[in-house]
Tab-separated table of C-alpha atoms in Angstrom:
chain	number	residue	atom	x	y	z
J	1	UNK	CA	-12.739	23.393	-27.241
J	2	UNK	CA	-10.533	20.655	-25.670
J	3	UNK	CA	-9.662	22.618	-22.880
J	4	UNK	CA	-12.689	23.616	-22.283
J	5	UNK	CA	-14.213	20.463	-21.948
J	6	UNK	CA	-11.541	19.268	-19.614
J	7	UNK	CA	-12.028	22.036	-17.508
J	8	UNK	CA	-16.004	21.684	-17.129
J	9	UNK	CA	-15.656	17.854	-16.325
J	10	UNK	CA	-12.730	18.719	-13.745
J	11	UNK	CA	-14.724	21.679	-12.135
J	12	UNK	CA	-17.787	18.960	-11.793
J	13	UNK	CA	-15.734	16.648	-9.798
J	14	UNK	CA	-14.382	19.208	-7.806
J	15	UNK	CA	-17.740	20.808	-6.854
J	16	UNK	CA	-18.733	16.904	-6.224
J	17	UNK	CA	-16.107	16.566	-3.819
J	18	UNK	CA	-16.762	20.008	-2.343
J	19	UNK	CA	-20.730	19.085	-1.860
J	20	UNK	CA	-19.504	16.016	0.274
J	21	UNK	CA	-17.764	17.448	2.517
J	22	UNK	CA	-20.783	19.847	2.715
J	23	UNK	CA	-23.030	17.383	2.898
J	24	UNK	CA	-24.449	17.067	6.818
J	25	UNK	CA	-22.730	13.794	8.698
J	26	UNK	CA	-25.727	11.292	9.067
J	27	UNK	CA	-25.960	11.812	4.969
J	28	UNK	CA	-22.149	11.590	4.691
J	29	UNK	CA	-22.274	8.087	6.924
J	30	UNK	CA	-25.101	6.605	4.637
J	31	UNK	CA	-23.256	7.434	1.590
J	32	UNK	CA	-19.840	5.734	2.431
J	33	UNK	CA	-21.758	2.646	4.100
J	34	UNK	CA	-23.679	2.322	0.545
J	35	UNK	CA	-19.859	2.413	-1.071
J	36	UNK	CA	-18.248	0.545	1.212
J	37	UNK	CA	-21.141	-2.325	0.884
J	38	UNK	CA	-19.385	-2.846	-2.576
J	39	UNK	CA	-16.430	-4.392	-1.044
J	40	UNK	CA	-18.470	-6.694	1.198
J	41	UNK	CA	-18.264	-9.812	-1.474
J	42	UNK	CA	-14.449	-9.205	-1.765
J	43	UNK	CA	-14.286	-9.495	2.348
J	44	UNK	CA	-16.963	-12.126	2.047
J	45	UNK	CA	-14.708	-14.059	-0.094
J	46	UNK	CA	-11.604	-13.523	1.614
J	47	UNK	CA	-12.756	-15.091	4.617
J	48	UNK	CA	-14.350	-18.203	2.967
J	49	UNK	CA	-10.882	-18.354	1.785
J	50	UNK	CA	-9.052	-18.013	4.613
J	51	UNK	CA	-11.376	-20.825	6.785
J	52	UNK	CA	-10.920	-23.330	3.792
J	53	UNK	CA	-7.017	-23.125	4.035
J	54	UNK	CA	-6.998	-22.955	8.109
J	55	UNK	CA	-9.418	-25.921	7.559
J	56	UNK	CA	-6.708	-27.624	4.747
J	57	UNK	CA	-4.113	-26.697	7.722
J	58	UNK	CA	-5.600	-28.762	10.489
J	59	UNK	CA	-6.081	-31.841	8.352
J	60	UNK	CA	-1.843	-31.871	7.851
J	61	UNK	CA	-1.221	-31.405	11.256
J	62	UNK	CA	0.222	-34.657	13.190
J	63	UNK	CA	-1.887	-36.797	15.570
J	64	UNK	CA	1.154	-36.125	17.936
J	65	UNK	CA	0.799	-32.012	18.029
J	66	UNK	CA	-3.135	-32.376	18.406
J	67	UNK	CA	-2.424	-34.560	21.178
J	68	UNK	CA	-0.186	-32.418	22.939
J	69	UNK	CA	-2.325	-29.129	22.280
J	70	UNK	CA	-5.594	-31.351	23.421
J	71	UNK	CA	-3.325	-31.675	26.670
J	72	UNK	CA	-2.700	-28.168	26.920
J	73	UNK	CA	-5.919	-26.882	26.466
J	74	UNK	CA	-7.210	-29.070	28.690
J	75	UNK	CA	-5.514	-27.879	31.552
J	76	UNK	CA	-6.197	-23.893	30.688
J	77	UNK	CA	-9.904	-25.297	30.988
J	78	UNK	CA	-9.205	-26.677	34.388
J	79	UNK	CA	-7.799	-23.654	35.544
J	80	UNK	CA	-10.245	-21.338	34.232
J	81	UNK	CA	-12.594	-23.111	35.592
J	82	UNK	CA	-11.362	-22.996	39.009
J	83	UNK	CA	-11.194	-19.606	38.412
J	84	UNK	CA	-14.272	-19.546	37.703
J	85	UNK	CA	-15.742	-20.472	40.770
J	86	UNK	CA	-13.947	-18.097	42.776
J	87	UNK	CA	-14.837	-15.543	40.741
J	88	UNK	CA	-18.207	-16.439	40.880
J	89	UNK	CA	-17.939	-16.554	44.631
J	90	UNK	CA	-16.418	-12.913	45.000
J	91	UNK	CA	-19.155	-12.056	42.850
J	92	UNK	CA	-21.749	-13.123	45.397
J	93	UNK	CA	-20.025	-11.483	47.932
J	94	UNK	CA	-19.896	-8.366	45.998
J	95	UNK	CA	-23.622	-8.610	45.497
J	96	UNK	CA	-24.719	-9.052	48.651
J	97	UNK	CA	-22.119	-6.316	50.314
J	98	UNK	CA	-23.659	-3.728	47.145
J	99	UNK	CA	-27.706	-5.068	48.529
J	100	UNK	CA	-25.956	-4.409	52.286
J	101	UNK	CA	-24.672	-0.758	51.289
J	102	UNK	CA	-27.372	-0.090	49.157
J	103	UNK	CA	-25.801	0.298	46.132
J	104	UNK	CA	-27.101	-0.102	42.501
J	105	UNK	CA	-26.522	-3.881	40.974
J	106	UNK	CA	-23.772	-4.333	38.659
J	107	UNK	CA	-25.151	-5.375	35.314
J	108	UNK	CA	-23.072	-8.468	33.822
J	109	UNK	CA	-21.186	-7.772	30.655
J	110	UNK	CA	-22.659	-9.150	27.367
J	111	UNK	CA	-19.967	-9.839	24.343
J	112	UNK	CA	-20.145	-10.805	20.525
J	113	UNK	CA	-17.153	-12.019	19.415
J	114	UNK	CA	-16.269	-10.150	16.022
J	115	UNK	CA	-13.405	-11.325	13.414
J	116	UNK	CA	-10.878	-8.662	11.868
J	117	UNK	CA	-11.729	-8.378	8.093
J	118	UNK	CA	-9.371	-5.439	7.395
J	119	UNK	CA	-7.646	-1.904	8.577
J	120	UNK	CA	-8.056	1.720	7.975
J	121	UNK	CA	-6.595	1.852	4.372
J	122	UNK	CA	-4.414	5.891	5.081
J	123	UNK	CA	-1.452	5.585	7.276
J	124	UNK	CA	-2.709	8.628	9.761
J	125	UNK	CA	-5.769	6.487	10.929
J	126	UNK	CA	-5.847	3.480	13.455
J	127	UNK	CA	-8.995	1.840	12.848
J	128	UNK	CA	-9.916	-1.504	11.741
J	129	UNK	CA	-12.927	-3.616	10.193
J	130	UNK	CA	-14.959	-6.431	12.286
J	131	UNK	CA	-17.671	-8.634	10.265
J	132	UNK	CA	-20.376	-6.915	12.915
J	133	UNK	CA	-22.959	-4.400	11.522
J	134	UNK	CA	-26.203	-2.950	12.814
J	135	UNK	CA	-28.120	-5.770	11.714
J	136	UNK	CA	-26.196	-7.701	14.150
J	137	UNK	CA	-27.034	-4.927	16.949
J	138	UNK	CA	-24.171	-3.188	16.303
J	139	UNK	CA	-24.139	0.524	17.306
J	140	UNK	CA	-21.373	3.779	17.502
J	141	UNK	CA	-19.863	3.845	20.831
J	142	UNK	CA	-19.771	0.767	21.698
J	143	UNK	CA	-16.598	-0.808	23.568
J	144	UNK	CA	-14.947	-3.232	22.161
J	145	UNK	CA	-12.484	-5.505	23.476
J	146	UNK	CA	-10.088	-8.986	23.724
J	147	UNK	CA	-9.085	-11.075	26.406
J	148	UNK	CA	-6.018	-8.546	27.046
J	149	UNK	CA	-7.768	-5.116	27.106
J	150	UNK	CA	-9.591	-2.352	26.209
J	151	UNK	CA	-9.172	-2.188	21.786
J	152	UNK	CA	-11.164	0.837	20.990
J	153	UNK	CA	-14.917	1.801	20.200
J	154	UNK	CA	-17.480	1.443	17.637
J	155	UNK	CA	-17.071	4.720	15.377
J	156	UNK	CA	-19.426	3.691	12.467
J	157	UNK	CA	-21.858	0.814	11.677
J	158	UNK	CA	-23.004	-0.327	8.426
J	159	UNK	CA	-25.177	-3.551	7.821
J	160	UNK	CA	-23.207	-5.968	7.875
J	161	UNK	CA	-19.691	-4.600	9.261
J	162	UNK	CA	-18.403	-1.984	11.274
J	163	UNK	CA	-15.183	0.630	11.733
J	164	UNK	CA	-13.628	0.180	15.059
J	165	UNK	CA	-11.553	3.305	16.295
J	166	UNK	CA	-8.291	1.782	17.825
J	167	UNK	CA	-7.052	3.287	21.030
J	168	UNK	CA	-3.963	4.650	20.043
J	169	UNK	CA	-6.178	7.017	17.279
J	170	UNK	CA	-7.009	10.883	17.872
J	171	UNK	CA	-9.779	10.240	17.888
J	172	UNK	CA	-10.652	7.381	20.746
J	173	UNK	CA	-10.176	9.565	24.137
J	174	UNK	CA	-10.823	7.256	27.190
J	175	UNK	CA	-10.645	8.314	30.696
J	176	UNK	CA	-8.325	5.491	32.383
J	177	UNK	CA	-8.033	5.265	36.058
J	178	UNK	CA	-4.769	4.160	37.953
J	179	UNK	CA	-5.775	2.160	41.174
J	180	UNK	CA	-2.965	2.011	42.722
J	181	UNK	CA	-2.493	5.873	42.753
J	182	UNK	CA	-5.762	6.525	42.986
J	183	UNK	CA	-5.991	8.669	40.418
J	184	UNK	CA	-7.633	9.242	36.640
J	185	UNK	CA	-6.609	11.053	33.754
J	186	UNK	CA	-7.262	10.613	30.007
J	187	UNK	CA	-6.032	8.169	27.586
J	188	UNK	CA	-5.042	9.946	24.103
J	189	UNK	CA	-3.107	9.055	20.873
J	190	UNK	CA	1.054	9.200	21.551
J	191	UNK	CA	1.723	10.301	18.207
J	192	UNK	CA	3.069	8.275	15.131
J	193	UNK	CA	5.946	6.587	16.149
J	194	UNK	CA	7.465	2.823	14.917
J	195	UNK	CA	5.271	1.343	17.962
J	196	UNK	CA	2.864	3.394	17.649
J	197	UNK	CA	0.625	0.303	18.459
J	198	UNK	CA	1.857	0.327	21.383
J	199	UNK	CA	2.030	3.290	23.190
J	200	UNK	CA	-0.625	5.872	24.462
J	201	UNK	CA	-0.345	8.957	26.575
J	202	UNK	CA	-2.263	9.092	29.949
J	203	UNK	CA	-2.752	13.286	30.612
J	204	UNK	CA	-4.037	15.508	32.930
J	205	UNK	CA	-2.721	13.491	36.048
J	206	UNK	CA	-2.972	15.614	39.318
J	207	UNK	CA	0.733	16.482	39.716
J	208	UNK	CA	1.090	15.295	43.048
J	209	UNK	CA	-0.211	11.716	41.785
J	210	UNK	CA	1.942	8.790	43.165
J	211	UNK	CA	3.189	7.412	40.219
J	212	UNK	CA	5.241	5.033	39.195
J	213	UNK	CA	6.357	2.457	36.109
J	214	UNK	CA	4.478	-0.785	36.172
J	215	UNK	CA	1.270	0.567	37.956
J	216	UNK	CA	-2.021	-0.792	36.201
J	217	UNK	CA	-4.357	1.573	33.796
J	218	UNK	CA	-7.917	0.911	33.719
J	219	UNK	CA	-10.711	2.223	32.349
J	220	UNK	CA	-12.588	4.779	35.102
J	221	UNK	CA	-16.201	3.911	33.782
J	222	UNK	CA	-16.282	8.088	33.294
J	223	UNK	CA	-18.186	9.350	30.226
J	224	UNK	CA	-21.068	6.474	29.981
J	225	UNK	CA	-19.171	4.916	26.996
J	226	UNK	CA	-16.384	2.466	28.634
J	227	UNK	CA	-17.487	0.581	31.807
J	228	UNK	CA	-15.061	0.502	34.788
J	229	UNK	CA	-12.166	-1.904	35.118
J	230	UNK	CA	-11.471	-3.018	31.600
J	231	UNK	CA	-7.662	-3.055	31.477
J	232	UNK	CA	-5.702	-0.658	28.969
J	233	UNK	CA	-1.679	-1.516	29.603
J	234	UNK	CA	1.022	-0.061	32.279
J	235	UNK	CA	2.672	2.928	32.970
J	236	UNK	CA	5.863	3.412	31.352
J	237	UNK	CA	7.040	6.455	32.481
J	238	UNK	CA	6.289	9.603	33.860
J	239	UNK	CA	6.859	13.352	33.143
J	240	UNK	CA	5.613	16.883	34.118
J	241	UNK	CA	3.861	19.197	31.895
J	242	UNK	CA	4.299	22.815	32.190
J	243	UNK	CA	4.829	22.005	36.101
J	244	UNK	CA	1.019	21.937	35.673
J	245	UNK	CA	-0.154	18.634	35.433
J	246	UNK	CA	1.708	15.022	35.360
J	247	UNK	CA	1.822	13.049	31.762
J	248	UNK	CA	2.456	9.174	31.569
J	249	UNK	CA	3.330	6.875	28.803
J	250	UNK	CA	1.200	3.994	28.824
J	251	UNK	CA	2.258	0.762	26.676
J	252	UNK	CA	-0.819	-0.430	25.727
J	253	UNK	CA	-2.418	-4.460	26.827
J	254	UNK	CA	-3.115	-5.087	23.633
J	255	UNK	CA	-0.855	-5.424	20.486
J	256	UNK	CA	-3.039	-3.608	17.992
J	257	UNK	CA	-1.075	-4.731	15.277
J	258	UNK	CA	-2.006	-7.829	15.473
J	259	UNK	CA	-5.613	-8.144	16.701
J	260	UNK	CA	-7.789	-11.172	14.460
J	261	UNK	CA	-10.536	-11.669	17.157
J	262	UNK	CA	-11.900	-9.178	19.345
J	263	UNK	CA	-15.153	-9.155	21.388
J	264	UNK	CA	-17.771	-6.089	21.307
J	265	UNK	CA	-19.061	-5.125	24.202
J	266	UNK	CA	-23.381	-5.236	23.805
J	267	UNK	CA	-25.932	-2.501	25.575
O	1	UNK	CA	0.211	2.147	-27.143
O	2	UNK	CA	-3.256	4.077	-27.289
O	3	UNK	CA	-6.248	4.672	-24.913
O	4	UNK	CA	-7.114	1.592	-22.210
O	5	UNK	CA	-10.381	0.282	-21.599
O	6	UNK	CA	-11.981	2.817	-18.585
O	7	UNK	CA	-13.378	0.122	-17.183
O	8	UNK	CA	-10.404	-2.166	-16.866
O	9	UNK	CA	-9.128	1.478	-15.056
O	10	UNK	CA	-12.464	1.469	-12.538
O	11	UNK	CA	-11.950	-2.526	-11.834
O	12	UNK	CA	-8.112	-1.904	-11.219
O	13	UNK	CA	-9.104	1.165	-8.597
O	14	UNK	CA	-12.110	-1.051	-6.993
O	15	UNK	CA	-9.295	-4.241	-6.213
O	16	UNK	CA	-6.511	-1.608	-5.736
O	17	UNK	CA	-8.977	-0.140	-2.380
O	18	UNK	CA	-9.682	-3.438	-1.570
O	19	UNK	CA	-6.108	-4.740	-1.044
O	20	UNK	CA	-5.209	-1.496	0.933
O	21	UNK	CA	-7.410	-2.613	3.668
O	22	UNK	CA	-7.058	-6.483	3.652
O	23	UNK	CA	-3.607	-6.633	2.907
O	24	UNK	CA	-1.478	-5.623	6.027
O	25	UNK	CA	1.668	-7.150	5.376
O	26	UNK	CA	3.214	-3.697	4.100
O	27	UNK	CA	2.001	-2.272	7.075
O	28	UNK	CA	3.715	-4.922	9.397
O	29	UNK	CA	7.067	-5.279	7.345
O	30	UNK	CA	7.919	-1.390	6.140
O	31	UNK	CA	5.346	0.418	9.149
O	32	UNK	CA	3.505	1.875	6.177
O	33	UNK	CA	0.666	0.778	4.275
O	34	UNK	CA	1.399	1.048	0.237
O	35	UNK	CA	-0.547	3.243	-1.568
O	36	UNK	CA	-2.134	2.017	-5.354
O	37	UNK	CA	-4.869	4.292	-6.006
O	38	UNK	CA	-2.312	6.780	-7.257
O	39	UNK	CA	0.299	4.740	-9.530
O	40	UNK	CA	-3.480	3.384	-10.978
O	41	UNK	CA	-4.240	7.616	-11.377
O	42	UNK	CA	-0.598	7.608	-13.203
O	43	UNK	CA	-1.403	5.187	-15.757
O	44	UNK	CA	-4.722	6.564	-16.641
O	45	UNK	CA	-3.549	10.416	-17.116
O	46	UNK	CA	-1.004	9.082	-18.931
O	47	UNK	CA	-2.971	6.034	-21.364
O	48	UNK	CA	-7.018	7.617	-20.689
O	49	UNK	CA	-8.602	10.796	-21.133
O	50	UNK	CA	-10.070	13.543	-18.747
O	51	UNK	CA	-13.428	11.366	-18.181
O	52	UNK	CA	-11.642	8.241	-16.938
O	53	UNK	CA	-9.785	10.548	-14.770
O	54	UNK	CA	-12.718	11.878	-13.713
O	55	UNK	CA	-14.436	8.693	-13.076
O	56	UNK	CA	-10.992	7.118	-11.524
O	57	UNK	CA	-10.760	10.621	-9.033
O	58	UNK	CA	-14.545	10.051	-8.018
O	59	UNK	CA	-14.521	5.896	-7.500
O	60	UNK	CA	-11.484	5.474	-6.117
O	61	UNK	CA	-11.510	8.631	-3.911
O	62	UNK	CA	-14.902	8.498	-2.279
O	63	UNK	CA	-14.175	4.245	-2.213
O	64	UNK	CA	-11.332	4.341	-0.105
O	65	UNK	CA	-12.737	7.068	1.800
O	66	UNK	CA	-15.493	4.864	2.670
O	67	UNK	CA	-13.409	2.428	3.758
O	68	UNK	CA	-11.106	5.236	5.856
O	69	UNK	CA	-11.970	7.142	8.655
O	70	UNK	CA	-11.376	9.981	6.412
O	71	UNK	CA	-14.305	12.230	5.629
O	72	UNK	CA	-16.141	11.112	2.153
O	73	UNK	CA	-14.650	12.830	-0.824
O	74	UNK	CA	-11.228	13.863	0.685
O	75	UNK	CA	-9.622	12.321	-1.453
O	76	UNK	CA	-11.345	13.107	-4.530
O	77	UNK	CA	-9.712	16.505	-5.164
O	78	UNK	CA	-5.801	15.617	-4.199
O	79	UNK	CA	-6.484	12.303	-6.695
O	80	UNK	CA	-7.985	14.500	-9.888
O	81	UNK	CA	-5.628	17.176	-9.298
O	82	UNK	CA	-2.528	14.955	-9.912
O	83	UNK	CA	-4.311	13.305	-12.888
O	84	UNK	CA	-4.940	16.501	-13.960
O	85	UNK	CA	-1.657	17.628	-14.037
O	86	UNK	CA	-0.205	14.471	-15.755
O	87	UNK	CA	-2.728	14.553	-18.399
O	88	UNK	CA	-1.900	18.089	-18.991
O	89	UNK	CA	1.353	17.631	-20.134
O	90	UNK	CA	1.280	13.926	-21.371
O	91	UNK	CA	2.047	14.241	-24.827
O	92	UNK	CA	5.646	15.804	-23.478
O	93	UNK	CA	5.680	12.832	-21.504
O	94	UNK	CA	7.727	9.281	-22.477
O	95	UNK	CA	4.758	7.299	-20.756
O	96	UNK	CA	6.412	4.198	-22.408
O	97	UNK	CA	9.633	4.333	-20.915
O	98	UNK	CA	9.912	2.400	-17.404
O	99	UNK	CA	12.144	5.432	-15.834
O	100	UNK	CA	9.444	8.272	-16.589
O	101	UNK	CA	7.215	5.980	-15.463
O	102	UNK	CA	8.562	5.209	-11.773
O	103	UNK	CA	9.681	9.105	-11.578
O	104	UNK	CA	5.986	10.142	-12.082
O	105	UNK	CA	5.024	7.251	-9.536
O	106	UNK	CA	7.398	8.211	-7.302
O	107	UNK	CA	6.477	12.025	-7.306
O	108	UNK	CA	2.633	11.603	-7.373
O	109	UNK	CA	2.635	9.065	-4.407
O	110	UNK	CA	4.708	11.753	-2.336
O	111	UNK	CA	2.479	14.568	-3.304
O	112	UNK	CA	-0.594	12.735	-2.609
O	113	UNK	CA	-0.469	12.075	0.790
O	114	UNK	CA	0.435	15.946	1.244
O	115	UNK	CA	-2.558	16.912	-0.311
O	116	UNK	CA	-4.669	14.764	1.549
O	117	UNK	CA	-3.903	16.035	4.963
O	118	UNK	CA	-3.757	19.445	3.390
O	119	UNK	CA	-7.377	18.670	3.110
O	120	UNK	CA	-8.332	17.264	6.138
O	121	UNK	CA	-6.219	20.624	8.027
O	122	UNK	CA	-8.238	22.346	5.945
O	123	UNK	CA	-11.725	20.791	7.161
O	124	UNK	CA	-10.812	21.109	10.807
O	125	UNK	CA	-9.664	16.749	11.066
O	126	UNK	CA	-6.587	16.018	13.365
O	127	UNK	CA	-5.012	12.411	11.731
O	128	UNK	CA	-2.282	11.112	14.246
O	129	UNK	CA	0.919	12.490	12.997
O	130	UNK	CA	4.632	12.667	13.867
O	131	UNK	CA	8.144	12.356	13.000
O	132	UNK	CA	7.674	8.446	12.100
O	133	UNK	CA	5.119	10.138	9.733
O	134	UNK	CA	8.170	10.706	7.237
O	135	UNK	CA	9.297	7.593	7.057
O	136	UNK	CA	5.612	6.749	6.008
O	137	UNK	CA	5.899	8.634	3.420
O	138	UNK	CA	9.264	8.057	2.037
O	139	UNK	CA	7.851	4.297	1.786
O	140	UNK	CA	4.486	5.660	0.061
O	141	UNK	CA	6.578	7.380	-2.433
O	142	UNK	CA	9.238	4.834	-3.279
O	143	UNK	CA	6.840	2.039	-3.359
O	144	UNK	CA	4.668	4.193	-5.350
O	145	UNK	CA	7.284	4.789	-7.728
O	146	UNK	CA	8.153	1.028	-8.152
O	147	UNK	CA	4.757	-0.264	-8.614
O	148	UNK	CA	3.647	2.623	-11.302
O	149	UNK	CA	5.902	0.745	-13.819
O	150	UNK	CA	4.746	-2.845	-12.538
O	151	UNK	CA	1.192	-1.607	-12.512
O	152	UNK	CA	1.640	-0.201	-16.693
O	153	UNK	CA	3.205	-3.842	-17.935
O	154	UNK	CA	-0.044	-5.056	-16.230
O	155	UNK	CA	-2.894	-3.130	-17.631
O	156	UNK	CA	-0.981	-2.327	-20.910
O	157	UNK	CA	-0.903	-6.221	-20.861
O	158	UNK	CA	-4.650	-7.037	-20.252
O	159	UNK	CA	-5.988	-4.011	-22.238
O	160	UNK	CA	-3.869	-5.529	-25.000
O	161	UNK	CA	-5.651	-8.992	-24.133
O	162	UNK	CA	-9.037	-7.485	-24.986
O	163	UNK	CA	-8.339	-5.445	-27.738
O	164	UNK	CA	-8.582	-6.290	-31.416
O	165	UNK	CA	-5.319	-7.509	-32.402
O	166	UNK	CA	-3.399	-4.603	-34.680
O	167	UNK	CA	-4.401	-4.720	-37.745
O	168	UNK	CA	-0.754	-5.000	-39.659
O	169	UNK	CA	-0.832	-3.073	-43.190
O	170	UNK	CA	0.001	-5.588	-46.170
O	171	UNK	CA	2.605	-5.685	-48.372
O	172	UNK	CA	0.757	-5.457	-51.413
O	173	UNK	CA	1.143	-2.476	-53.627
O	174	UNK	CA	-1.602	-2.368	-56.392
O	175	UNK	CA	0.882	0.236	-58.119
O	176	UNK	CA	3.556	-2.177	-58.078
O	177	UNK	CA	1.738	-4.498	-59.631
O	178	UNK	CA	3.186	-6.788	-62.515
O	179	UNK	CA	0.449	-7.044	-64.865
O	180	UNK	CA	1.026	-10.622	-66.985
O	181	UNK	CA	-0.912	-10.257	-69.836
O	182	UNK	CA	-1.588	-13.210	-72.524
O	183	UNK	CA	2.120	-12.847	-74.464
């Protein structure tokens, strides 16, 4: 009697679990953003957390280091902003050469800066959790990126956060373009390795491609999800595959391992 | 020690999902991330019965799949097959002892992991694998096997909290009894 009651409350859980994988996606997404929403007062709390000690943190620090880090910052501003202006200048010129050559406008980037509230829980996933959801605007697909480079994309959205596919996962494919080469290829996962932050592979390189360690990998704007130019690391090295096609190692702009604050690229 | 509180079991799994994916400094120090869903599945094949196992395989499965790029539920079956099997033979089991304890740990955090990519082979996923994969999982399995005792001394602790105290038998014997009468 025993056994049989163990085996008709085991055989319900395993038909349960067989039903969700059967289950179509769009119902499969609702149902792990309602479980996942469980967790939101644990990250909500967390964070509260974490502000009140970084808050506790500045109030120790000496006059002298604020001082000196005022200083510093100040100067970054001054140069940025110099930058600024020249950028803004190029800018213009790129305009009006575009309105010369009839070419469509560039449409200016818009960011929301998102904060890093947790990772991908397995060990064979790269993904991580920003405090964005769709009531924020968030939606799949979009970019999402820091100050160094290209991060990843936008694989699900819940309310209030989201799960960010990391660019060295299997399944965040970008196609990168090398300038200097003039040539593109696309950007896939390098395999688990102990920096396996850090490293992609760029395939499917014309084999006659001019290239060499040190040469710049950005994104080719190809495939409507990543806009051209964002930066995604350097070539490494560089191999042939099946004397078909040219493979390079890319180490990646970003350190994924330690990303906090990253911005999300907005339709 | 008898049956814990299911509950106490269902609260463990819903922190134990929770630290996987805020807490990253396994991940940063070892390159893996600990597991504690399955020490906590351990402990209740080993203190509950097949319901809490049940519940425990469902929660904590579909809960860290939602949290996972994993596909919901694939880790339901891998989770409530190990209980499962540890419930089966528990009574031949010394669940008290610390060393059964971290060799069960040890052996259901390496067989997990196995059975959850078995799973997602099975439904067509590709997870990023390779040879530093191994190492992963010699960390999974040896961490799993320490914390499985850690994680017993704690719940065997609380559930012992908010339990009744044992009721110790007295040392009275009516039987025994001197009766004094008047002389």
């Amino acid at each position: 009697m025993e056994r049989k009651k163990h085996f008709w409350i085991f055989g319900t859980v395993v038909l349960l679990a067989a039903v969700g994988f059967a289950l179509p996606e769009r119902v499969s997404f609702r149902l792990k953003a309602a479980l996942s929403s469980i967790f939101l007062p644990l990250f909500g709390l967390t964070q509260s957390s974490e502000r009140l000690l970084e808050k506790a943190g500045d109030r120790v620090v000496s006059r002298a280091v604020l001082i000196q880090e005022n200083d510093q910052l100040r100067k970054q501003l001054e140069q940025l902003r110099i930058q600024l202006l020249e950028a803004q200048e190029i800018r213009r010129e790129n305009e009006s050469l575009r309105q010369m050559l009839k070419w469509q406008q560039q449409v200016p980037w818009k960011l929301r800066a998102a904060r890093v509230i947790g990772r991908d829980p397995s060990n064979w996933w790269q993904a991580i959790h920003i405090n964005l959801g769709t009531r924020d605007g968030i939606r799949p697909n979009l970019p999402v990126l820091t100050a160094e480079g290209l991060v990843g994309r936008v694989f699900e959205a819940a309310g209030d956060w989201s799960l960010v596919v990391l660019l060295n996962d299997t399944r965040c494919r970008v196609s990168a373009l090398v300038p200097e080469a003039r040539d593109s290829g696309i950007i896939m996962a390098g395999g688990s390795s102990p920096w396996g932050g850090t490293f992609v592979d760029l395939g499917f390189l014309t084999r006659n491609a001019d290239l060499r360690p040190g040469q710049l990998v950005i994104t080719s704007g190809l495939g409507g999800v990543f806009p051209k130019g964002i930066p995604i690391g350097q070539i490494v090295d560089v191999r042939r595959v099946q004397g078909m096609y040219l493979e390079a190692r890319v180490k990646l702009a970003v350190n994924m391992s330690a990303l906090e604050e990253v911005w999300v690229l907005m339709p | 020690m008898n049956n814990s509180k299911p509950w106490i079991v269902l609260l463990a799994a819903y922190l134990a999902v929770y630290v996987e994916a805020w807490f990253d400094l396994p991940r940063k120090v070892l390159g893996a991330q600990v597991d504690l869903l399955t020490p906590l599945m351990v402990y209740a094949a080993l203190r509950n019965g097949p319901g809490t196992i049940a519940l425990l395989a469902l929660f904590g499965g579909w809960a860290f799949d939602s949290l996972s790029l994993n596909p919901a539920g694939a880790s339901v079956a891998p989770l409530l097959a190990i209980g499962w099997l540890i419930n089966r033979q528990k009574y031949l089991i010394l669940a008290d002892q610390w060393e059964a304890q971290f060799a069960l740990g040890l052996a259901a955090s390496a067989a997990m992991p196995a059975l959850v990519l078995m799973v997602l082979a099975t439904i067509g996923e590709s997870p990023l694998l390779g040879w530093y994969s191994l190492w992963q999982w010699l960390v999974v399995s040896i961490c799993g096997g320490v914390v499985t005792p850690v994680l017993f001394r704690l719940l065997d602790r609380l559930n012992r909290a908010l339990s009744y105290p044992v009721n110790r038998p007295l040392t009275f014997r009516p039987d025994r009894e001197i009766d004094r009468g008047k002389y």
